[in-house]
mmCIF file of C-alpha atoms in Angstrom:
data_model
loop_
_atom_site.group_PDB
_atom_site.id
_atom_site.type_symbol
_atom_site.label_atom_id
_atom_site.label_comp_id
_atom_site.label_asym_id
_atom_site.label_seq_id
_atom_site.Cartn_x
_atom_site.Cartn_y
_atom_site.Cartn_z
ATOM 1 C CA MET A 1 6.622 -14.232 -7.146
ATOM 2 C CA LYS A 2 7.894 -10.775 -6.387
ATOM 3 C CA VAL A 3 8.728 -9.411 -2.925
ATOM 4 C CA GLY A 4 8.482 -5.776 -1.845
ATOM 5 C CA TYR A 5 9.496 -3.659 1.204
ATOM 6 C CA LYS A 6 6.991 -1.307 2.847
ATOM 7 C CA LEU A 7 8.226 2.182 3.412
ATOM 8 C CA ALA A 8 6.289 3.340 6.470
ATOM 9 C CA ALA A 9 5.813 6.987 5.760
ATOM 10 C CA GLU A 10 4.073 7.500 9.113
ATOM 11 C CA ALA A 11 7.177 6.316 11.046
ATOM 12 C CA PHE A 12 10.106 7.858 9.198
ATOM 13 C CA GLY A 13 10.986 11.191 7.586
ATOM 14 C CA PRO A 14 11.530 11.640 3.850
ATOM 15 C CA ALA A 15 15.365 11.330 3.777
ATOM 16 C CA GLU A 16 15.243 8.159 5.892
ATOM 17 C CA LEU A 17 12.604 6.666 3.570
ATOM 18 C CA VAL A 18 14.818 7.239 0.582
ATOM 19 C CA ARG A 19 17.770 5.680 2.441
ATOM 20 C CA GLN A 20 15.713 2.631 3.235
ATOM 21 C CA ALA A 21 14.633 2.290 -0.376
ATOM 22 C CA VAL A 22 18.293 2.291 -1.520
ATOM 23 C CA LEU A 23 19.048 -0.377 1.024
ATOM 24 C CA ALA A 24 16.046 -2.448 -0.155
ATOM 25 C CA GLU A 25 17.301 -2.318 -3.694
ATOM 26 C CA GLN A 26 20.771 -3.491 -2.546
ATOM 27 C CA ALA A 27 19.172 -6.315 -0.552
ATOM 28 C CA GLY A 28 17.358 -7.724 -3.495
ATOM 29 C CA PHE A 29 13.768 -6.561 -3.017
ATOM 30 C CA ASP A 30 11.795 -6.230 -6.222
ATOM 31 C CA PHE A 31 9.917 -3.146 -5.277
ATOM 32 C CA VAL A 32 9.190 -0.680 -2.467
ATOM 33 C CA GLU A 33 5.706 0.405 -1.609
ATOM 34 C CA ILE A 34 4.945 3.643 0.222
ATOM 35 C CA SER A 35 1.876 4.588 2.181
ATOM 36 C CA ASP A 36 0.247 7.832 0.963
ATOM 37 C CA HIS A 37 -1.099 9.610 4.113
ATOM 38 C CA TYR A 38 -1.591 13.140 5.380
ATOM 39 C CA HIS A 39 -1.484 12.107 9.008
ATOM 40 C CA PRO A 40 0.231 9.262 10.830
ATOM 41 C CA TRP A 41 -2.022 6.724 12.569
ATOM 42 C CA LEU A 42 -0.588 7.635 15.982
ATOM 43 C CA ASP A 43 1.098 10.896 17.029
ATOM 44 C CA ASN A 44 4.133 8.979 18.387
ATOM 45 C CA GLN A 45 4.911 7.727 14.956
ATOM 46 C CA GLY A 46 5.782 11.342 14.263
ATOM 47 C CA HIS A 47 5.921 11.586 10.449
ATOM 48 C CA SER A 48 3.954 11.765 7.232
ATOM 49 C CA PRO A 49 5.889 13.335 4.390
ATOM 50 C CA PHE A 50 4.426 13.840 0.881
ATOM 51 C CA ALA A 51 4.756 10.382 -0.690
ATOM 52 C CA TRP A 52 5.024 11.608 -4.294
ATOM 53 C CA THR A 53 8.034 13.775 -3.576
ATOM 54 C CA VAL A 54 9.680 10.801 -1.749
ATOM 55 C CA LEU A 55 9.000 8.522 -4.741
ATOM 56 C CA GLY A 56 10.562 10.976 -7.088
ATOM 57 C CA SER A 57 13.729 11.123 -5.011
ATOM 58 C CA ILE A 58 13.825 7.315 -4.819
ATOM 59 C CA ALA A 59 13.496 7.096 -8.588
ATOM 60 C CA ALA A 60 16.532 9.336 -8.928
ATOM 61 C CA ARG A 61 18.604 7.412 -6.296
ATOM 62 C CA THR A 62 17.815 3.811 -7.630
ATOM 63 C CA SER A 63 18.073 2.019 -11.002
ATOM 64 C CA ARG A 64 16.256 -1.261 -10.669
ATOM 65 C CA ILE A 65 13.804 -1.450 -7.827
ATOM 66 C CA GLY A 66 10.118 -0.917 -8.603
ATOM 67 C CA LEU A 67 8.026 1.813 -6.940
ATOM 68 C CA ALA A 68 4.441 1.671 -5.790
ATOM 69 C CA THR A 69 1.859 3.649 -3.859
ATOM 70 C CA GLY A 70 0.207 1.518 -1.188
ATOM 71 C CA VAL A 71 -2.319 3.109 -1.607
ATOM 72 C CA THR A 72 -3.400 6.490 -2.886
ATOM 73 C CA CYS A 73 -6.978 7.651 -2.599
ATOM 74 C CA PRO A 74 -7.767 9.604 -5.793
ATOM 75 C CA THR A 75 -11.196 11.047 -4.863
ATOM 76 C CA VAL A 76 -11.051 13.610 -2.074
ATOM 77 C CA ARG A 77 -7.675 14.923 -0.965
ATOM 78 C CA TYR A 78 -6.507 14.473 -4.588
ATOM 79 C CA HIS A 79 -8.487 14.968 -7.771
ATOM 80 C CA PRO A 80 -7.947 11.970 -10.112
ATOM 81 C CA ALA A 81 -6.690 14.379 -12.744
ATOM 82 C CA ILE A 82 -3.757 15.256 -10.405
ATOM 83 C CA ILE A 83 -3.017 11.564 -9.768
ATOM 84 C CA ALA A 84 -3.094 10.834 -13.549
ATOM 85 C CA GLN A 85 -0.513 13.531 -14.043
ATOM 86 C CA ALA A 86 1.609 12.543 -11.026
ATOM 87 C CA ALA A 87 1.651 8.844 -11.947
ATOM 88 C CA ALA A 88 2.501 9.478 -15.535
ATOM 89 C CA THR A 89 5.363 11.782 -14.584
ATOM 90 C CA LEU A 90 6.766 9.322 -12.055
ATOM 91 C CA ALA A 91 6.534 6.492 -14.651
ATOM 92 C CA LEU A 92 8.734 8.612 -16.934
ATOM 93 C CA LEU A 93 11.211 9.495 -14.262
ATOM 94 C CA SER A 94 11.542 5.939 -13.057
ATOM 95 C CA ASP A 95 11.854 4.400 -16.528
ATOM 96 C CA ASP A 96 8.510 2.581 -16.171
ATOM 97 C CA ARG A 97 9.169 1.226 -12.658
ATOM 98 C CA PHE A 98 6.025 2.658 -11.112
ATOM 99 C CA VAL A 99 2.786 0.923 -10.051
ATOM 100 C CA LEU A 100 -0.221 3.051 -8.961
ATOM 101 C CA GLY A 101 -1.902 1.529 -6.040
ATOM 102 C CA VAL A 102 -5.376 3.112 -5.373
ATOM 103 C CA GLY A 103 -8.106 2.664 -2.872
ATOM 104 C CA SER A 104 -11.134 4.324 -1.395
ATOM 105 C CA GLY A 105 -9.163 5.961 1.318
ATOM 106 C CA GLU A 106 -9.508 6.685 5.132
ATOM 107 C CA ARG A 107 -11.157 9.620 6.821
ATOM 108 C CA LEU A 108 -7.813 10.094 8.682
ATOM 109 C CA ASN A 109 -6.240 11.602 5.584
ATOM 110 C CA GLU A 110 -9.058 12.701 3.334
ATOM 111 C CA HIS A 111 -11.119 14.995 5.687
ATOM 112 C CA VAL A 112 -8.245 17.505 5.929
ATOM 113 C CA VAL A 113 -9.198 19.490 2.733
ATOM 114 C CA GLY A 114 -12.665 20.268 4.213
ATOM 115 C CA ARG A 115 -14.712 18.508 1.481
ATOM 116 C CA GLY A 116 -15.941 15.794 3.851
ATOM 117 C CA PHE A 117 -15.471 12.010 3.461
ATOM 118 C CA PRO A 118 -18.299 9.811 2.173
ATOM 119 C CA ASP A 119 -20.183 8.056 4.982
ATOM 120 C CA SER A 120 -21.123 5.002 3.066
ATOM 121 C CA VAL A 121 -18.947 2.291 1.589
ATOM 122 C CA GLY A 122 -21.034 2.431 -1.523
ATOM 123 C CA ALA A 123 -20.408 6.088 -2.170
ATOM 124 C CA ARG A 124 -16.686 5.544 -1.687
ATOM 125 C CA HIS A 125 -16.674 2.715 -4.222
ATOM 126 C CA ASP A 126 -18.716 4.856 -6.716
ATOM 127 C CA SER A 127 -16.258 7.693 -6.233
ATOM 128 C CA LEU A 128 -13.276 5.373 -6.838
ATOM 129 C CA ARG A 129 -14.875 4.003 -9.972
ATOM 130 C CA GLU A 130 -15.312 7.512 -11.324
ATOM 131 C CA ALA A 131 -11.755 8.334 -10.456
ATOM 132 C CA LEU A 132 -10.383 5.326 -12.312
ATOM 133 C CA GLU A 133 -12.504 6.199 -15.284
ATOM 134 C CA ILE A 134 -11.078 9.700 -15.312
ATOM 135 C CA ILE A 135 -7.480 8.458 -14.984
ATOM 136 C CA ARG A 136 -7.960 6.052 -17.823
ATOM 137 C CA LEU A 137 -9.604 8.721 -19.896
ATOM 138 C CA LEU A 138 -6.697 11.126 -19.428
ATOM 139 C CA TRP A 139 -4.157 8.445 -20.036
ATOM 140 C CA SER A 140 -5.816 7.773 -23.562
ATOM 141 C CA GLY A 141 -4.523 11.212 -24.602
ATOM 142 C CA GLY A 142 -5.984 14.463 -25.824
ATOM 143 C CA TYR A 143 -8.297 16.950 -24.089
ATOM 144 C CA ARG A 144 -10.924 15.199 -21.962
ATOM 145 C CA SER A 145 -13.980 16.005 -19.947
ATOM 146 C CA TYR A 146 -16.110 13.902 -17.625
ATOM 147 C CA GLU A 147 -19.393 14.371 -15.835
ATOM 148 C CA GLY A 148 -19.946 11.918 -12.927
ATOM 149 C CA LYS A 149 -22.177 11.812 -9.860
ATOM 150 C CA HIS A 150 -19.226 12.577 -7.599
ATOM 151 C CA LEU A 151 -16.415 13.846 -9.782
ATOM 152 C CA ARG A 152 -16.030 16.111 -12.778
ATOM 153 C CA LEU A 153 -13.281 16.790 -15.250
ATOM 154 C CA GLU A 154 -13.257 19.814 -17.598
ATOM 155 C CA ASP A 155 -11.145 20.106 -20.707
ATOM 156 C CA ALA A 156 -7.977 18.506 -19.221
ATOM 157 C CA ARG A 157 -5.012 16.887 -20.828
ATOM 158 C CA VAL A 158 -1.941 15.068 -19.428
ATOM 159 C CA PHE A 159 0.829 16.161 -21.871
ATOM 160 C CA ASP A 160 3.705 13.927 -20.711
ATOM 161 C CA LEU A 161 2.495 10.304 -21.028
ATOM 162 C CA PRO A 162 4.797 7.316 -20.961
ATOM 163 C CA GLU A 163 4.744 4.842 -23.788
ATOM 164 C CA LYS A 164 4.007 2.124 -21.184
ATOM 165 C CA LEU A 165 1.302 3.304 -18.815
ATOM 166 C CA PRO A 166 1.643 2.440 -15.200
ATOM 167 C CA LEU A 167 -0.121 -0.670 -13.868
ATOM 168 C CA ILE A 168 -3.053 0.244 -11.600
ATOM 169 C CA ALA A 169 -3.588 -2.086 -8.549
ATOM 170 C CA VAL A 170 -6.923 -1.520 -6.898
ATOM 171 C CA ALA A 171 -7.271 -2.111 -3.129
ATOM 172 C CA ALA A 172 -10.014 -4.617 -2.218
ATOM 173 C CA GLY A 173 -11.413 -5.963 1.041
ATOM 174 C CA GLY A 174 -14.591 -7.607 -0.355
ATOM 175 C CA ARG A 175 -16.450 -8.719 -3.462
ATOM 176 C CA GLU A 176 -17.485 -5.250 -4.785
ATOM 177 C CA SER A 177 -14.049 -3.707 -4.688
ATOM 178 C CA ALA A 178 -12.466 -6.861 -6.051
ATOM 179 C CA VAL A 179 -14.814 -6.720 -9.027
ATOM 180 C CA LEU A 180 -13.953 -3.027 -9.528
ATOM 181 C CA ALA A 181 -10.210 -4.105 -9.489
ATOM 182 C CA ALA A 182 -10.979 -6.541 -12.275
ATOM 183 C CA GLU A 183 -13.022 -4.091 -14.349
ATOM 184 C CA LEU A 184 -10.888 -0.975 -14.216
ATOM 185 C CA GLY A 185 -7.579 -2.063 -12.736
ATOM 186 C CA ASP A 186 -4.601 -4.060 -13.836
ATOM 187 C CA GLY A 187 -4.061 -5.773 -10.534
ATOM 188 C CA LEU A 188 -5.383 -6.293 -6.980
ATOM 189 C CA PHE A 189 -4.082 -4.847 -3.628
ATOM 190 C CA ALA A 190 -5.051 -6.323 -0.197
ATOM 191 C CA THR A 191 -3.919 -6.278 3.428
ATOM 192 C CA GLU A 192 -5.319 -9.668 4.504
ATOM 193 C CA ASP A 193 -4.554 -13.352 3.597
ATOM 194 C CA ARG A 194 -8.204 -14.005 2.537
ATOM 195 C CA PRO A 195 -8.431 -16.256 -0.523
ATOM 196 C CA GLU A 196 -11.999 -15.056 -1.287
ATOM 197 C CA ILE A 197 -10.681 -11.691 -2.198
ATOM 198 C CA VAL A 198 -8.393 -13.146 -4.907
ATOM 199 C CA ARG A 199 -11.199 -15.467 -5.948
ATOM 200 C CA HIS A 200 -13.699 -12.616 -6.443
ATOM 201 C CA TYR A 201 -11.094 -10.814 -8.520
ATOM 202 C CA ARG A 202 -10.337 -13.783 -10.693
ATOM 203 C CA ASP A 203 -14.063 -14.656 -11.076
ATOM 204 C CA ALA A 204 -14.699 -11.130 -12.317
ATOM 205 C CA GLY A 205 -12.087 -11.586 -15.074
ATOM 206 C CA GLY A 206 -9.026 -10.071 -13.200
ATOM 207 C CA THR A 207 -5.840 -11.514 -14.604
ATOM 208 C CA GLY A 208 -3.156 -9.193 -13.144
ATOM 209 C CA PRO A 209 -0.787 -9.482 -10.165
ATOM 210 C CA CYS A 210 -2.188 -9.650 -6.664
ATOM 211 C CA TYR A 211 -0.464 -7.598 -4.002
ATOM 212 C CA ALA A 212 -0.649 -8.154 -0.279
ATOM 213 C CA GLU A 213 1.042 -6.831 2.847
ATOM 214 C CA VAL A 214 2.565 -9.158 5.283
ATOM 215 C CA PRO A 215 2.717 -7.743 8.845
ATOM 216 C CA VAL A 216 6.034 -8.528 10.554
ATOM 217 C CA ALA A 217 8.143 -7.049 13.289
ATOM 218 C CA TRP A 218 11.826 -7.901 13.356
ATOM 219 C CA ALA A 219 14.096 -7.685 16.400
ATOM 220 C CA PRO A 220 16.616 -10.206 17.850
ATOM 221 C CA ASP A 221 13.922 -11.369 20.241
ATOM 222 C CA THR A 222 10.188 -11.725 20.139
ATOM 223 C CA HIS A 223 9.362 -9.385 23.088
ATOM 224 C CA THR A 224 11.403 -6.499 21.761
ATOM 225 C CA ALA A 225 9.726 -6.900 18.339
ATOM 226 C CA ALA A 226 6.200 -7.031 19.780
ATOM 227 C CA LYS A 227 6.807 -4.125 22.156
ATOM 228 C CA ALA A 228 7.941 -1.907 19.202
ATOM 229 C CA ALA A 229 4.879 -2.877 17.130
ATOM 230 C CA LEU A 230 2.564 -2.240 20.072
ATOM 231 C CA GLU A 231 4.067 1.240 20.483
ATOM 232 C CA THR A 232 3.712 2.423 16.926
ATOM 233 C CA SER A 233 1.551 -0.079 14.959
ATOM 234 C CA ARG A 234 -1.235 -1.213 17.309
ATOM 235 C CA TRP A 235 -3.714 0.571 15.069
ATOM 236 C CA ALA A 236 -3.350 -2.312 12.680
ATOM 237 C CA VAL A 237 -5.323 -4.654 14.910
ATOM 238 C CA THR A 238 -8.411 -2.455 14.909
ATOM 239 C CA GLY A 239 -9.914 -3.731 11.593
ATOM 240 C CA TRP A 240 -10.740 -1.878 8.447
ATOM 241 C CA LYS A 241 -14.053 -0.436 9.732
ATOM 242 C CA VAL A 242 -12.203 1.463 12.436
ATOM 243 C CA MET A 243 -9.194 2.276 10.342
ATOM 244 C CA SER A 244 -11.329 3.895 7.602
ATOM 245 C CA GLU A 245 -13.583 5.968 9.847
ATOM 246 C CA LEU A 246 -11.555 7.662 12.614
ATOM 247 C CA PRO A 247 -10.460 11.235 11.708
ATOM 248 C CA ASP A 248 -7.278 11.864 13.716
ATOM 249 C CA PRO A 249 -4.386 10.131 15.465
ATOM 250 C CA VAL A 250 -5.798 11.044 18.865
ATOM 251 C CA ASN A 251 -8.863 8.962 17.988
ATOM 252 C CA PHE A 252 -6.638 5.977 17.101
ATOM 253 C CA GLU A 253 -4.841 6.544 20.436
ATOM 254 C CA ALA A 254 -8.068 6.180 22.296
ATOM 255 C CA ALA A 255 -9.322 3.239 20.100
ATOM 256 C CA THR A 256 -6.180 1.216 20.777
ATOM 257 C CA ALA A 257 -5.782 1.909 24.514
ATOM 258 C CA THR A 258 -6.723 -1.684 25.345
ATOM 259 C CA VAL A 259 -4.498 -3.354 22.752
ATOM 260 C CA ARG A 260 -1.946 -5.595 24.415
ATOM 261 C CA GLU A 261 1.179 -7.369 23.348
ATOM 262 C CA ALA A 262 -0.723 -10.677 22.969
ATOM 263 C CA ASP A 263 -2.964 -8.887 20.331
ATOM 264 C CA ILE A 264 0.194 -7.848 18.471
ATOM 265 C CA LEU A 265 1.589 -11.401 18.443
ATOM 266 C CA GLU A 266 -1.649 -12.547 16.837
ATOM 267 C CA LYS A 267 -1.378 -10.046 14.001
ATOM 268 C CA PHE A 268 2.369 -9.701 13.459
ATOM 269 C CA THR A 269 5.128 -12.230 13.005
ATOM 270 C CA CYS A 270 7.601 -11.120 15.645
ATOM 271 C CA GLY A 271 11.238 -11.908 16.387
ATOM 272 C CA ALA A 272 14.106 -13.386 14.364
ATOM 273 C CA ASP A 273 12.945 -17.009 13.547
ATOM 274 C CA PRO A 274 13.013 -17.383 9.707
ATOM 275 C CA ALA A 275 10.683 -20.371 9.848
ATOM 276 C CA ARG A 276 7.899 -18.334 11.434
ATOM 277 C CA TYR A 277 8.257 -15.622 8.667
ATOM 278 C CA VAL A 278 8.067 -18.290 6.012
ATOM 279 C CA GLU A 279 5.000 -19.857 7.672
ATOM 280 C CA ALA A 280 3.233 -16.472 7.763
ATOM 281 C CA THR A 281 4.139 -15.718 4.170
ATOM 282 C CA GLN A 282 2.850 -19.091 2.991
ATOM 283 C CA LYS A 283 -0.578 -18.191 3.944
ATOM 284 C CA TYR A 284 -0.614 -15.278 1.551
ATOM 285 C CA VAL A 285 0.838 -17.479 -1.199
ATOM 286 C CA ASP A 286 -1.857 -20.081 -0.538
ATOM 287 C CA ALA A 287 -4.543 -17.336 -0.775
ATOM 288 C CA GLY A 288 -3.306 -16.526 -4.281
ATOM 289 C CA PHE A 289 -1.191 -13.457 -3.788
ATOM 290 C CA ASP A 290 1.970 -13.252 -5.919
ATOM 291 C CA ARG A 291 3.307 -9.786 -4.915
ATOM 292 C CA LEU A 292 4.202 -9.826 -1.248
ATOM 293 C CA VAL A 293 5.113 -6.738 0.679
ATOM 294 C CA MET A 294 7.036 -7.144 3.942
ATOM 295 C CA GLN A 295 5.604 -4.586 6.284
ATOM 296 C CA ASN A 296 8.115 -4.354 9.181
ATOM 297 C CA ALA A 297 6.952 -2.716 12.427
ATOM 298 C CA GLY A 298 10.094 -3.606 14.366
ATOM 299 C CA PRO A 299 12.530 -1.089 15.859
ATOM 300 C CA ASP A 300 15.447 -1.666 13.502
ATOM 301 C CA PRO A 301 14.808 -1.309 9.704
ATOM 302 C CA ASP A 302 18.479 -1.942 8.848
ATOM 303 C CA GLY A 303 18.407 -5.155 10.917
ATOM 304 C CA PHE A 304 15.289 -6.369 9.191
ATOM 305 C CA ILE A 305 16.629 -5.593 5.756
ATOM 306 C CA ASP A 306 19.803 -7.599 6.576
ATOM 307 C CA PHE A 307 17.697 -10.398 8.002
ATOM 308 C CA TYR A 308 15.550 -10.503 4.835
ATOM 309 C CA ARG A 309 18.614 -10.603 2.604
ATOM 310 C CA SER A 310 20.448 -13.349 4.601
ATOM 311 C CA GLU A 311 17.621 -15.480 5.881
ATOM 312 C CA LEU A 312 14.358 -14.929 3.932
ATOM 313 C CA ASP A 313 14.832 -13.907 0.319
ATOM 314 C CA SER A 314 15.593 -17.389 -1.149
ATOM 315 C CA ARG A 315 13.109 -19.196 1.099
ATOM 316 C CA VAL A 316 10.183 -16.799 0.333
ATOM 317 C CA ARG A 317 10.812 -16.990 -3.386
ATOM 318 C CA GLN A 318 10.584 -20.808 -3.364
ATOM 319 C CA LEU A 319 7.084 -20.742 -1.908
ATOM 320 C CA THR A 320 4.262 -22.071 -4.046
ATOM 321 C CA PRO A 321 0.543 -22.298 -3.275
ATOM 322 C CA ASN A 322 -0.296 -25.113 -0.871
ATOM 323 C CA GLY A 323 3.432 -26.279 -1.061
ATOM 324 C CA SER A 324 2.927 -27.693 -4.548
ATOM 325 C CA PRO A 325 6.087 -28.240 -6.668
ATOM 326 C CA ALA A 326 7.382 -25.055 -8.396
#
């Protein structure tokens, strides 16, 4: 079991994200995971710095904690050749502490370069498959070319490759993407506590770690925590179909106009009761996930990190599937 801290790049500026990563290392977290967006979900979040620059700064300011993207889309806004180079460089600068989390992306971030965003889920999965094949090809060394239905590579080489290549965790929400994670990835990434996602991954031959984000909102009382999550993170209750399709923060503002505090309380563990956090985390452990990312939507990141260190760390690490003996 490893536990990570989510760096919400939509809610904080680059210097603050680096500061939080340093605190997370001091608090005992095993890794930090950063979202890789061009836009925030909502305008009032107010931020969206370039994740790769932030990760490089974190690598320079820390010595132990792992780094991960959660997740990068290597098909539209980025070409996979660029991600292959960026990930290899970050692995070298971080002394092999980097995990490349990839997924099929959201229109919110990918449409900005004017190349469009695939309308069908199938086309997005096909593009992601080609991107992973290109990244693997470039990481095998030498000059490489590739001709796919969606993506091309022409006579490219990544010159600076680490001896130990970064692990690739592929985001999945269903069987097709879980199978892709097993075939071309080294691990699985998910945002829901659904055991069938892990099962599809394992049935397809996947043997790597399984990452999942645990939505929480820390504050001294439940109402304050839920109110903060409602203000900045209500987009999380809309479901993946909405999250992947809407193009701009203003659309998410409209789509979440009817979300209420009660909806937040159903999605997020709110407040300061350690037992409730452990109960919520247990669901992900029971579903088969062994890399848990604490995604705090509360108003006080420092307070949450202190809470994790003093109240949660040892309890979460003792969790086993279905409460079986460790």
